[in-house]
Coordinates of C-alpha atoms in Angstrom, one line a residue:
M1 CA -24.0 17.0 15.4
L2 CA -20.8 15.0 15.2
A3 CA -19.5 12.9 18.0
L4 CA -16.4 10.8 17.9
V5 CA -16.1 7.7 20.2
L6 CA -12.7 7.4 21.7
W7 CA -11.3 3.9 21.0
V8 CA -9.6 3.5 24.4
I9 CA -10.6 2.2 27.8
P10 CA -9.9 3.4 31.3
P11 CA -6.4 2.6 32.6
S12 CA -7.9 0.6 35.4
V13 CA -9.0 -2.2 33.0
H14 CA -5.8 -2.2 30.9
G15 CA -4.4 -5.7 30.9
R16 CA -2.0 -7.6 28.7
M17 CA -3.8 -10.1 26.5
T18 CA -2.3 -13.5 25.7
I19 CA -0.3 -13.7 22.5
D20 CA -3.0 -15.6 20.6
T21 CA -6.0 -13.6 21.9
A22 CA -4.3 -10.3 21.1
A23 CA -3.3 -11.5 17.6
R24 CA -6.8 -12.4 16.8
T25 CA -8.1 -9.2 18.3
F26 CA -5.8 -6.8 16.4
L27 CA -4.9 -8.8 13.2
S28 CA -8.2 -10.2 12.1
P29 CA -9.6 -8.6 9.0
P30 CA -12.0 -5.7 9.5
E31 CA -15.6 -6.8 10.1
L32 CA -16.7 -4.4 7.3
D33 CA -14.4 -2.7 4.8
L34 CA -13.7 -1.7 1.2
L35 CA -17.0 0.2 1.0
R36 CA -17.9 1.9 -2.3
L37 CA -20.8 4.2 -3.2
A38 CA -23.1 3.1 -6.0
P39 CA -23.3 5.5 -9.0
A40 CA -26.7 6.7 -7.9
G41 CA -25.5 7.4 -4.4
N42 CA -28.3 5.5 -2.7
K43 CA -26.4 2.5 -1.4
V44 CA -22.9 1.1 -0.8
A45 CA -21.3 -2.2 -1.2
G46 CA -18.4 -3.7 0.8
I47 CA -16.8 -6.8 2.2
E48 CA -18.0 -8.2 5.5
Y49 CA -15.9 -10.7 7.5
R50 CA -17.7 -13.1 9.8
Q51 CA -16.7 -16.5 11.2
Q52 CA -13.5 -16.5 9.1
R53 CA -15.4 -16.0 5.9
Y54 CA -15.7 -13.1 3.5
R55 CA -19.1 -11.9 2.1
L56 CA -20.0 -9.2 -0.4
V57 CA -22.8 -7.1 1.1
V58 CA -25.0 -4.3 -0.1
I59 CA -26.1 -1.7 2.4
P60 CA -28.8 1.0 2.0
Q61 CA -27.3 4.4 2.6
Q62 CA -29.9 5.1 5.4
N63 CA -29.2 2.0 7.5
G64 CA -25.7 0.5 8.0
R65 CA -27.1 -2.5 9.8
Q66 CA -29.4 -3.6 7.1
R67 CA -27.2 -5.7 4.8
T68 CA -28.0 -7.9 1.8
V69 CA -25.5 -10.7 1.1
A70 CA -24.6 -10.6 -2.6
H71 CA -22.0 -13.3 -2.5
K72 CA -20.1 -15.7 -0.1
F73 CA -16.5 -16.4 -0.9
E74 CA -15.4 -19.9 -0.3
Q75 CA -11.7 -19.1 -1.0
G76 CA -9.4 -16.2 -1.7
T77 CA -9.2 -12.8 0.0
P78 CA -11.3 -9.9 -1.5
V79 CA -9.1 -6.8 -1.8
G80 CA -11.2 -4.4 -3.9
V81 CA -14.9 -3.6 -4.8
L82 CA -16.1 -1.7 -7.8
W83 CA -19.6 -0.7 -9.0
A84 CA -19.7 -1.4 -12.7
N85 CA -23.2 0.1 -12.8
D86 CA -26.1 0.6 -10.4
R87 CA -26.8 -3.2 -10.3
R88 CA -23.6 -5.0 -11.2
L89 CA -20.5 -5.3 -8.9
M90 CA -17.0 -6.4 -9.5
V91 CA -14.7 -7.8 -6.8
R92 CA -11.0 -8.3 -7.0
V93 CA -10.0 -11.5 -5.1
Q94 CA -6.4 -12.4 -4.1
F95 CA -5.2 -16.0 -4.2
G96 CA -1.7 -15.9 -2.8
D97 CA 0.0 -13.8 -5.5
S98 CA -2.5 -14.5 -8.2
E99 CA -5.9 -12.8 -8.5
G100 CA -9.2 -12.9 -10.3
W101 CA -12.3 -10.7 -10.8
L102 CA -15.8 -11.8 -9.8
A103 CA -18.8 -10.0 -11.3
V104 CA -22.2 -10.4 -9.6
D105 CA -25.5 -8.6 -9.4
E106 CA -26.3 -6.7 -6.2
D107 CA -29.0 -9.4 -5.3
G108 CA -26.5 -12.2 -5.8
G109 CA -27.6 -13.2 -9.3
H110 CA -25.4 -14.0 -12.3
A111 CA -22.2 -14.6 -10.4
R112 CA -19.3 -15.2 -12.7
W113 CA -15.5 -15.1 -12.7
V114 CA -15.0 -12.7 -15.6
V115 CA -11.2 -12.7 -15.1
P116 CA -10.1 -16.2 -13.9
R117 CA -7.3 -16.3 -11.5
Q118 CA -5.1 -18.2 -14.0
Q119 CA -5.3 -15.5 -16.6
G120 CA -3.3 -12.7 -15.0
S121 CA -4.0 -9.4 -13.5
A122 CA -6.6 -6.9 -14.8
T123 CA -6.8 -3.2 -14.1
P124 CA -10.2 -1.5 -14.6
L125 CA -9.8 1.5 -17.0
H126 CA -13.2 2.9 -17.9
L127 CA -16.9 2.3 -17.2
L128 CA -18.8 2.3 -20.5
S129 CA -22.0 4.3 -19.8
A130 CA -23.3 3.5 -23.3
Q131 CA -22.6 -0.2 -22.7
P132 CA -23.4 -0.8 -19.0
A133 CA -22.8 -4.5 -19.3
H134 CA -19.2 -3.9 -20.3
I135 CA -16.1 -2.4 -18.9
L136 CA -12.6 -1.6 -20.3
V137 CA -9.7 -3.2 -18.6
A138 CA -6.0 -3.4 -19.0
L139 CA -5.4 -7.2 -19.2
D140 CA -1.9 -8.5 -18.8
D141 CA -0.7 -11.0 -21.4
V142 CA 0.9 -13.8 -19.5
R143 CA 3.2 -14.6 -22.4
T144 CA 4.7 -11.2 -22.9
G145 CA 4.0 -9.4 -19.6
L146 CA 2.4 -6.5 -21.6
S147 CA -1.1 -5.3 -21.1
N148 CA -3.7 -4.9 -23.8
V149 CA -7.0 -2.9 -23.6
V150 CA -9.9 -5.3 -23.5
R151 CA -13.7 -4.8 -23.5
L152 CA -15.0 -7.2 -20.8
D153 CA -18.5 -8.5 -20.8
L154 CA -19.6 -8.5 -17.2
Y155 CA -22.1 -11.3 -17.6
T156 CA -20.5 -13.7 -20.0
G157 CA -16.9 -12.9 -19.3
Q158 CA -16.2 -12.6 -23.1
Q159 CA -13.1 -10.5 -23.8
T160 CA -12.8 -8.4 -26.9
L161 CA -9.5 -6.9 -27.8
V162 CA -9.8 -3.1 -28.2
E163 CA -6.2 -1.9 -28.3
S164 CA -3.2 -4.2 -28.8
N165 CA 0.0 -3.2 -27.0
P166 CA 2.3 -1.7 -29.6
G167 CA 5.3 -2.7 -27.5
Q168 CA 6.5 -1.6 -24.0
V169 CA 3.4 0.3 -23.0
F170 CA 2.8 -0.3 -19.3
K171 CA 0.0 2.2 -18.6
W172 CA -3.1 3.1 -20.6
V173 CA -5.3 6.2 -20.2
I174 CA -8.9 6.1 -21.6
D175 CA -10.7 9.3 -22.6
Q176 CA -14.3 10.3 -21.8
R177 CA -15.6 8.4 -24.8
G178 CA -13.9 5.2 -24.0
D179 CA -11.0 5.5 -26.4
A180 CA -7.3 4.7 -25.6
R181 CA -5.6 8.0 -26.3
A182 CA -2.7 8.3 -23.8
A183 CA -0.1 5.8 -22.6
L184 CA 3.2 5.4 -20.8
A185 CA 5.9 3.4 -22.5
W186 CA 9.5 2.5 -21.6
N187 CA 12.7 1.4 -23.2
V188 CA 16.4 1.1 -22.5
S189 CA 18.6 3.7 -24.2
D190 CA 21.8 2.9 -26.1
D191 CA 23.9 3.9 -23.0
G192 CA 21.8 1.6 -20.7
A193 CA 19.5 4.2 -19.1
V194 CA 15.8 3.4 -18.5
E195 CA 13.7 5.9 -20.4
Y196 CA 10.0 6.6 -20.3
R197 CA 7.7 8.3 -22.9
L198 CA 4.3 9.9 -22.5
R199 CA 2.5 9.0 -25.7
H200 CA -0.7 10.7 -26.9
R201 CA -3.0 10.7 -30.0
S202 CA -5.8 13.2 -30.8
A203 CA -8.1 10.4 -31.9
V204 CA -8.1 6.7 -32.4
D205 CA -7.5 7.0 -36.1
Q206 CA -4.5 9.3 -35.6
P207 CA -0.9 8.3 -35.1
W208 CA 0.7 8.2 -31.6
Q209 CA 3.0 11.0 -30.7
T210 CA 5.5 11.4 -27.9
L211 CA 4.7 14.4 -25.7
Y212 CA 7.6 14.1 -23.3
Q213 CA 10.5 11.7 -22.6
W214 CA 12.6 11.4 -19.5
R215 CA 15.0 9.0 -17.8
L216 CA 14.4 7.1 -14.6
G217 CA 15.2 9.4 -11.7
G218 CA 14.5 12.6 -13.6
A219 CA 11.6 15.0 -13.8
A220 CA 8.5 12.9 -14.7
I221 CA 4.9 13.1 -15.9
N222 CA 2.4 10.5 -14.8
P223 CA -1.0 10.7 -16.7
L224 CA -4.0 10.1 -14.5
R225 CA -7.1 10.7 -16.7
F226 CA -8.5 13.0 -19.4
D227 CA -10.2 16.1 -18.0
V228 CA -13.9 16.8 -18.6
D229 CA -13.2 18.6 -21.8
N230 CA -11.7 15.4 -23.2
H231 CA -8.7 17.3 -24.5
H232 CA -6.5 18.1 -21.5
L233 CA -4.8 15.5 -19.4
L234 CA -4.8 15.5 -15.6
V235 CA -1.3 14.5 -14.5
T236 CA 1.1 14.5 -11.6
E237 CA 4.4 15.9 -12.7
S238 CA 7.7 17.2 -11.3
L239 CA 8.9 19.3 -14.3
S240 CA 9.6 22.4 -12.2
G241 CA 10.1 21.1 -8.8
D242 CA 11.3 18.2 -6.6
A243 CA 7.9 16.8 -5.6
A244 CA 5.1 15.5 -7.8
R245 CA 2.2 18.0 -8.1
L246 CA -1.2 17.9 -9.8
S247 CA -1.4 19.8 -13.1
R248 CA -3.6 20.1 -16.2
L249 CA -1.6 19.4 -19.3
D250 CA -2.4 20.6 -22.8
P251 CA -1.2 18.0 -25.3
D252 CA -0.4 20.9 -27.7
Q253 CA 1.9 22.5 -25.1
P254 CA 3.1 19.5 -22.9
L255 CA 6.1 21.3 -21.3
T256 CA 4.0 24.0 -19.7
P257 CA 1.3 22.3 -17.6
M258 CA -1.0 24.4 -15.5
L259 CA -0.6 23.8 -11.8
L260 CA -3.7 22.8 -9.9
S261 CA -2.4 21.6 -6.5
E262 CA 0.9 21.0 -4.8
I263 CA 2.0 19.9 -1.3
D264 CA 5.1 21.5 0.3
G265 CA 7.9 18.9 0.4
A266 CA 5.8 15.9 -0.5
D267 CA 4.4 14.1 -3.5
I268 CA 0.7 14.0 -4.2
E269 CA -0.4 10.4 -3.4
R270 CA -4.0 10.4 -4.6
V271 CA -6.6 12.5 -6.3
V272 CA -10.3 12.5 -5.5
Y273 CA -12.8 13.3 -8.4
D274 CA -16.5 14.1 -8.3
R275 CA -18.9 12.2 -10.5
S276 CA -18.5 14.6 -13.4
G277 CA -14.8 13.9 -13.5
H278 CA -13.5 17.1 -11.9
A279 CA -10.5 16.8 -9.6
V280 CA -11.7 18.2 -6.2
L281 CA -9.0 17.0 -3.7
T282 CA -5.4 15.9 -3.6
V283 CA -4.0 13.8 -0.8
G284 CA -0.5 13.7 0.6
G285 CA 1.9 15.0 3.2
R286 CA 5.4 14.5 4.7
S287 CA 4.3 13.0 8.0
R288 CA 0.5 12.8 7.7
S289 CA -1.7 12.5 4.6
V290 CA -4.1 15.4 4.5
N291 CA -6.7 16.7 2.1
H292 CA -5.8 19.7 -0.1
R293 CA -8.5 21.5 -2.0
V294 CA -8.2 21.7 -5.8
N295 CA -11.2 24.1 -5.6
D296 CA -13.5 25.4 -2.9
R297 CA -16.6 23.5 -3.9
F298 CA -16.3 20.9 -1.0
D299 CA -14.7 23.2 1.6
R300 CA -18.0 24.2 3.2
W301 CA -18.8 20.7 4.3
L302 CA -15.3 19.1 4.5
S303 CA -13.6 21.7 6.7
P304 CA -16.2 21.5 9.5
F305 CA -16.1 17.7 9.4
E306 CA -12.3 17.5 9.4
Q307 CA -12.3 19.9 12.4
A308 CA -14.8 17.8 14.3
M309 CA -12.7 14.6 13.6
T310 CA -9.4 16.1 14.7
P311 CA -6.8 14.6 15.2
N312 CA -8.1 11.7 13.0
R313 CA -7.4 11.3 9.3
V314 CA -10.3 11.9 6.9
D315 CA -10.3 10.1 3.6
V316 CA -12.9 10.8 1.0
V317 CA -13.6 7.4 -0.6
D318 CA -16.3 8.2 -3.1
V319 CA -18.2 11.3 -4.2
G320 CA -21.7 10.8 -5.5
P321 CA -24.3 13.1 -7.0
E322 CA -25.5 14.4 -3.5
Q323 CA -23.3 12.5 -1.0
A324 CA -19.8 11.6 -0.2
L325 CA -18.6 8.4 1.4
V326 CA -15.8 9.2 4.0
L327 CA -13.6 7.0 6.1
V328 CA -12.2 8.4 9.4
T329 CA -9.2 6.6 10.9
G330 CA -6.5 7.5 13.4
D331 CA -3.6 5.9 15.3
R332 CA -6.1 4.6 17.9
N333 CA -9.1 4.5 15.6
P334 CA -9.5 1.5 13.3
G335 CA -12.0 3.3 11.2
R336 CA -15.6 4.4 10.8
Y337 CA -17.5 5.2 7.6
Y338 CA -19.7 8.2 7.2
V339 CA -22.0 9.5 4.6
L340 CA -21.9 13.3 4.2
D341 CA -24.6 15.3 2.5
L342 CA -22.9 17.7 0.1
E343 CA -25.5 20.4 0.5
S344 CA -26.2 20.5 4.3
G345 CA -22.8 19.0 5.4
R346 CA -24.7 16.7 7.8
A347 CA -22.8 13.5 8.6
Q348 CA -24.4 10.1 9.2
T349 CA -22.5 7.2 10.7
L350 CA -22.7 4.2 8.3
A351 CA -20.5 1.5 9.7
H352 CA -17.5 0.7 11.9
R353 CA -14.6 -1.3 10.4
H354 CA -13.8 -3.0 13.7
P355 CA -16.8 -2.6 16.1
S356 CA -15.3 -5.2 18.5
L357 CA -12.2 -3.1 18.9
R358 CA -14.0 0.0 20.1
W359 CA -13.3 -0.6 23.8
T360 CA -9.9 -2.2 23.4
A361 CA -6.8 -0.4 24.8
M362 CA -4.8 1.4 22.1
A363 CA -1.4 2.9 22.1
A364 CA -0.6 6.3 20.4
L365 CA 1.5 6.5 17.3
E366 CA 4.1 9.3 17.7
E367 CA 5.6 11.2 14.8
T368 CA 9.3 12.1 15.1
S369 CA 12.3 13.0 13.0
I370 CA 15.5 11.0 13.2
S371 CA 18.8 12.7 12.4
T372 CA 21.5 10.8 10.5
E373 CA 25.2 11.3 10.9
D374 CA 25.4 13.0 7.5
G375 CA 22.6 15.4 8.2
E376 CA 19.6 13.8 6.7
Q377 CA 16.3 14.1 8.5
L378 CA 14.2 10.9 8.4
S379 CA 10.4 10.8 9.0
A380 CA 9.7 8.1 11.6
Y381 CA 6.8 6.8 13.7
V382 CA 7.1 5.3 17.1
M383 CA 4.5 3.3 19.2
R384 CA 5.3 2.8 22.8
A385 CA 3.8 -0.1 24.6
P386 CA 1.5 0.9 27.5
G387 CA 2.9 0.0 30.9
H388 CA 6.2 -1.9 31.2
S389 CA 7.9 -2.4 27.8
R390 CA 9.9 -5.5 27.0
G391 CA 12.1 -4.3 24.2
A392 CA 11.9 -2.5 20.9
V393 CA 11.6 -3.5 17.2
V394 CA 12.7 -1.4 14.2
M395 CA 10.5 -2.4 11.2
P396 CA 11.9 -1.1 7.8
H397 CA 9.1 -1.1 5.2
G398 CA 9.3 -3.1 1.9
G399 CA 9.6 -1.8 -1.6
P400 CA 11.9 -0.1 -1.2
W401 CA 9.7 2.3 -3.2
S402 CA 7.1 2.6 -0.5
R403 CA 6.7 4.6 2.7
D404 CA 5.3 4.5 6.2
Q405 CA 2.7 7.1 7.5
W406 CA 0.8 8.1 10.5
R407 CA -2.2 5.8 10.4
Y408 CA -3.9 3.0 12.3
D409 CA -1.3 0.3 12.4
P410 CA -2.7 -3.1 13.6
V411 CA 0.7 -4.7 13.7
A412 CA 2.2 -2.0 15.9
Q413 CA -0.9 -2.1 18.1
Y414 CA -0.5 -5.9 18.5
L415 CA 3.2 -5.5 19.4
A416 CA 2.4 -2.8 21.9
S417 CA -0.3 -5.1 23.5
Q418 CA 2.5 -7.6 24.1
G419 CA 4.9 -5.1 25.6
Y420 CA 7.0 -4.2 22.6
D421 CA 7.8 -0.7 21.3
S422 CA 8.1 -0.3 17.5
I423 CA 9.8 2.2 15.2
R424 CA 9.1 2.6 11.5
V425 CA 11.5 4.8 9.6
N426 CA 11.4 6.2 6.1
Y427 CA 14.9 5.5 5.0
R428 CA 16.5 7.1 1.9
G429 CA 14.8 5.7 -1.2
S430 CA 11.3 5.9 0.3
Q431 CA 8.7 7.4 -1.9
G432 CA 6.4 10.4 -1.2
F433 CA 9.1 12.8 -0.2
G434 CA 10.1 14.1 -3.6
R435 CA 12.6 13.0 -6.3
R436 CA 15.8 13.9 -4.4
F437 CA 15.0 11.7 -1.4
L438 CA 13.8 8.9 -3.6
N439 CA 17.0 9.0 -5.7
A440 CA 19.1 9.2 -2.5
G441 CA 18.5 5.4 -2.2
R442 CA 20.1 4.7 -5.5
H443 CA 23.2 2.4 -5.3
Q444 CA 22.7 2.6 -1.5
W445 CA 20.8 -0.6 -0.6
S446 CA 23.8 -1.9 1.4
G447 CA 25.0 1.6 2.2
K448 CA 23.0 4.7 3.2
V449 CA 19.8 2.7 3.5
L450 CA 21.3 0.5 6.2
D451 CA 22.8 3.6 7.8
D452 CA 19.4 5.1 8.1
I453 CA 18.0 1.9 9.7
E454 CA 21.0 1.9 12.1
S455 CA 20.1 5.6 12.9
A456 CA 16.7 4.3 14.0
R457 CA 18.3 1.8 16.3
R458 CA 20.6 4.5 17.8
W459 CA 17.5 6.7 18.3
A460 CA 15.7 3.9 20.1
I461 CA 18.7 3.4 22.5
E462 CA 18.7 7.1 23.2
Q463 CA 15.0 7.6 23.6
L464 CA 13.3 4.4 24.7
E465 CA 13.9 2.9 28.1
S466 CA 12.9 -0.5 26.8
A467 CA 15.6 -0.5 24.2
Q468 CA 18.2 0.5 26.8
Q469 CA 17.1 -2.3 29.1
Y470 CA 16.2 -5.1 26.7
G471 CA 17.7 -4.3 23.4
V472 CA 16.5 -3.7 19.8
C473 CA 15.5 -6.3 17.1
V474 CA 14.8 -5.6 13.5
F475 CA 12.1 -7.2 11.3
G476 CA 10.9 -6.5 7.8
M477 CA 8.9 -7.9 4.9
S478 CA 10.2 -8.2 1.3
F479 CA 12.9 -5.5 0.9
G480 CA 12.4 -4.9 4.6
G481 CA 13.5 -8.5 5.2
Y482 CA 16.7 -7.9 3.2
A483 CA 17.4 -4.7 5.2
A484 CA 16.8 -6.5 8.5
L485 CA 19.2 -9.3 7.8
M486 CA 21.8 -7.0 6.3
S487 CA 21.5 -4.8 9.3
A488 CA 22.2 -7.8 11.6
A489 CA 25.2 -8.8 9.5
R490 CA 26.6 -5.4 9.7
N491 CA 26.2 -4.6 13.4
E492 CA 26.2 -7.1 16.2
Q493 CA 24.4 -4.6 18.4
W494 CA 21.0 -5.7 17.0
R495 CA 19.6 -8.3 19.5
C496 CA 17.8 -10.4 16.8
A497 CA 16.5 -10.1 13.2
G498 CA 13.6 -11.4 11.3
S499 CA 12.3 -11.6 7.7
F500 CA 9.1 -12.4 5.9
A501 CA 9.4 -13.0 2.1
G502 CA 12.7 -11.3 2.3
L503 CA 15.0 -10.6 -0.6
M504 CA 18.0 -12.8 0.2
D505 CA 20.0 -12.5 -3.0
I506 CA 19.7 -9.5 -5.4
S507 CA 21.3 -11.3 -8.3
L508 CA 18.9 -14.3 -8.0
Q509 CA 16.0 -11.9 -7.9
M510 CA 17.1 -10.0 -11.0
D511 CA 17.7 -13.2 -12.9
A512 CA 14.1 -14.3 -11.9
L513 CA 12.7 -11.0 -13.3
Q514 CA 14.4 -11.6 -16.6
A515 CA 13.2 -15.2 -16.7
R516 CA 9.6 -14.1 -16.1
G517 CA 9.8 -11.6 -18.9
N518 CA 9.6 -8.6 -16.6
H519 CA 12.3 -6.7 -18.5
R520 CA 11.1 -3.3 -17.2
G521 CA 11.4 -4.5 -13.6
H522 CA 14.9 -5.9 -14.4
A523 CA 16.0 -2.6 -16.0
E524 CA 14.7 -0.5 -13.1
W525 CA 16.3 -2.7 -10.5
A526 CA 19.6 -2.6 -12.4
W527 CA 19.4 1.2 -12.4
M528 CA 18.6 1.4 -8.7
V529 CA 20.9 -1.3 -7.4
G530 CA 24.1 -0.6 -9.4
V531 CA 27.0 -3.0 -9.3
D532 CA 27.0 -3.6 -5.5
R533 CA 24.6 -6.6 -5.0
T534 CA 25.7 -7.6 -1.5
S535 CA 23.0 -9.7 -0.1
P536 CA 22.2 -11.7 3.1
L537 CA 23.0 -15.1 1.5
A538 CA 26.6 -13.9 1.2
E539 CA 26.7 -12.5 4.7
V540 CA 25.6 -15.6 6.7
E541 CA 29.0 -16.0 8.5
T542 CA 28.7 -12.5 9.9
I543 CA 25.2 -12.9 11.3
E544 CA 25.6 -13.9 15.0
Q545 CA 22.1 -13.0 16.3
P546 CA 19.1 -15.3 16.4
V547 CA 17.1 -15.1 13.2
F548 CA 13.4 -15.6 12.4
M549 CA 12.7 -16.6 8.8
A550 CA 9.2 -16.8 7.4
W551 CA 7.7 -17.0 3.9
G552 CA 4.6 -17.8 1.9
E553 CA 4.8 -20.9 -0.3
L554 CA 2.7 -19.2 -3.0
D555 CA 5.1 -16.2 -3.3
Q556 CA 5.5 -15.3 -7.0
R557 CA 7.5 -12.1 -6.4
V558 CA 10.4 -13.4 -4.3
S559 CA 10.9 -17.1 -4.6
P560 CA 10.5 -19.1 -1.4
Q561 CA 13.7 -20.8 -2.4
Q562 CA 15.6 -17.7 -1.4
S563 CA 14.4 -17.9 2.2
K564 CA 14.8 -21.7 2.3
Q565 CA 18.4 -21.4 1.1
M566 CA 19.1 -18.8 3.7
V567 CA 17.7 -21.1 6.4
R568 CA 19.9 -23.9 5.2
R569 CA 23.0 -21.7 5.2
L570 CA 22.3 -20.4 8.7
Q571 CA 21.8 -23.9 10.0
T572 CA 25.0 -25.0 8.4
A573 CA 26.8 -22.1 10.0
G574 CA 25.4 -23.1 13.4
S575 CA 23.2 -20.0 13.8
N576 CA 20.1 -19.9 16.0
V577 CA 17.4 -19.8 13.3
E578 CA 13.7 -20.3 13.6
K579 CA 11.4 -20.7 10.5
L580 CA 7.7 -20.4 9.7
T581 CA 6.1 -21.5 6.4
L582 CA 2.6 -20.2 5.4
P583 CA 1.4 -22.7 2.8
A584 CA -1.5 -20.6 1.4
S585 CA 0.2 -17.2 1.5
G586 CA 1.9 -15.2 -1.2
H587 CA 4.3 -12.3 -1.0
I588 CA 2.0 -10.4 1.3
P589 CA -0.1 -12.3 4.0
H590 CA -3.4 -10.9 2.9
A591 CA -5.5 -13.5 4.6
G592 CA -6.2 -12.9 8.3
E593 CA -5.2 -16.3 9.5
A594 CA -1.8 -16.0 7.7
R595 CA -1.2 -12.6 9.3
I596 CA -2.2 -13.9 12.8
A597 CA 0.2 -16.9 12.4
L598 CA 3.1 -14.7 11.2
Y599 CA 3.0 -12.1 13.9
S600 CA 2.1 -14.4 16.8
A601 CA 5.2 -16.4 15.9
L602 CA 7.2 -13.2 15.7
V603 CA 6.1 -12.2 19.2
R604 CA 7.1 -15.5 20.6
F605 CA 10.5 -15.2 18.9
L606 CA 11.0 -11.7 20.4
G607 CA 10.0 -13.0 23.8
R608 CA 12.9 -15.5 23.6
H609 CA 15.5 -13.1 22.5
L610 CA 14.8 -9.6 23.9
E611 CA 16.1 -9.9 27.4
P612 CA 17.4 -7.6 30.1
A613 CA 21.0 -6.6 29.4
Q614 CA 22.4 -8.4 32.4
A615 CA 20.6 -11.6 31.5
S616 CA 21.9 -11.8 27.9
G617 CA 25.5 -11.8 28.8
G618 CA 26.3 -8.3 27.7
G619 CA 24.9 -4.8 27.7
I620 CA 24.0 -2.3 25.0
A621 CA 26.8 0.1 24.3
A622 CA 26.0 3.8 25.0
P623 CA 25.3 5.7 21.8
A624 CA 28.5 7.9 22.2
A625 CA 30.7 4.8 22.4
E626 CA 29.3 3.1 19.3

């Protein structure tokens, strides 16, 4: 029998926590997360967080409380766990914006950094069943920025080149035997367009052939893996529609793939496979990510479980020979792992991600649609603070090739605990909604994208009492930081603005991409941005609101110098600017302490500048008058 514990407490004990207590409550890393099922299906491994330290633990499937510590991490933030075989584990560890891979036995023996943090990023490609002490990875060459296929010894760290990059390949696909037989490559055409090619070969001793070629923004094919017959490719493609769908592609007839699964009005985000390599589920949706069956094999156990968990989200993490590892989350549910028996459908609770949060007050995340003046419908998510609200914050996502979804959002929960409503909007250019919507953001970074964020502010004024009384601020990370400060420069109705690792100068960023040898990134940006590179650094004189600027000193994607230069110019212009530096953080504050420092500083900033209209010296104009 399935029973779901509600992650709320009675209204009588609702109370507003202090800024620092709430930050540590909501923003600390999960106490147990990143669980993965061992190949044999009899145990799981994951990352435990205790006393501000990360540990790799192995857990018997039958008892989530019995944990064996395989490794203690003295530095870095673990962000991924992989079983290389039934005894050996790999852990991807983030150090600011660099990363490394640690390999270790399940009992803690033979720990070794098989990909040192200085070497560059590595992407696991294929587990070699005939060579269980090895794995194939795509390893970036720090000199060229291109990735080569390398056989990695999981005990010695020795790296053997298997496939050298022939030039401009940025994705490799390995077949069932461990051979590199498909790839994605790119180039810039004579007329300046960014082009992609799906390349394939029938065997390693045969020449590469181009199966399909397209331009950025056009109908695309993304190869995922070789199917179980080792001939067909499983791909997501948009050859005959707007959204990406899952199909089976015959290399001999690449323009007529066989449809396996599609989602109305949305791209497929993820595919779940069983241990034999069959695709069993696709995941995606316009407002909520849901599971779509590729076949009916799992329906007899998944459907009853999903029904029992409603309205929560059910994510199938791993599928073993006889069990599946499932994570259940919701807007007020930080997450619980279950093991499901594939024959009986019986569910066993394995572990909670945040057991200390089970009895903490949570706010609901509402789904809504925001209409723009030119008729676009924007998917958005709103969290209203329980009790009396003290203002609202619009939080444009980064990317801009990203998206927001209905999910457990610890930042929004933290803001709600401090009395602030939050709005996240999928502006034009967000991914997941099909090719048309993605391309609608092209050449519109300082145009329609900002219009959409402004539409979110207008919606807040119309719908949220807190916004009417206290005003609306805007805060974002990366591209979201660019959008936040550009929004403030464009419209004085924003009460304040904030940025973390924000893009302050598009031209500087594109120059940096070229200097780092990231020529594909530069070409894609040039296509998306166009000639209008208006940026916050050039708009300082028009920003009259208080500004919060924060950055990580280890940021390798957007140089901290951009934020520092913005601070200096704002100070020179006499603006009210507050700054925060996170010395050990990169472009994204992965570490819990960095996240706590960032958002507790943001809440204090909001408290100083979101005030009742009569106290701030002016009111908020009615929507009709704007």
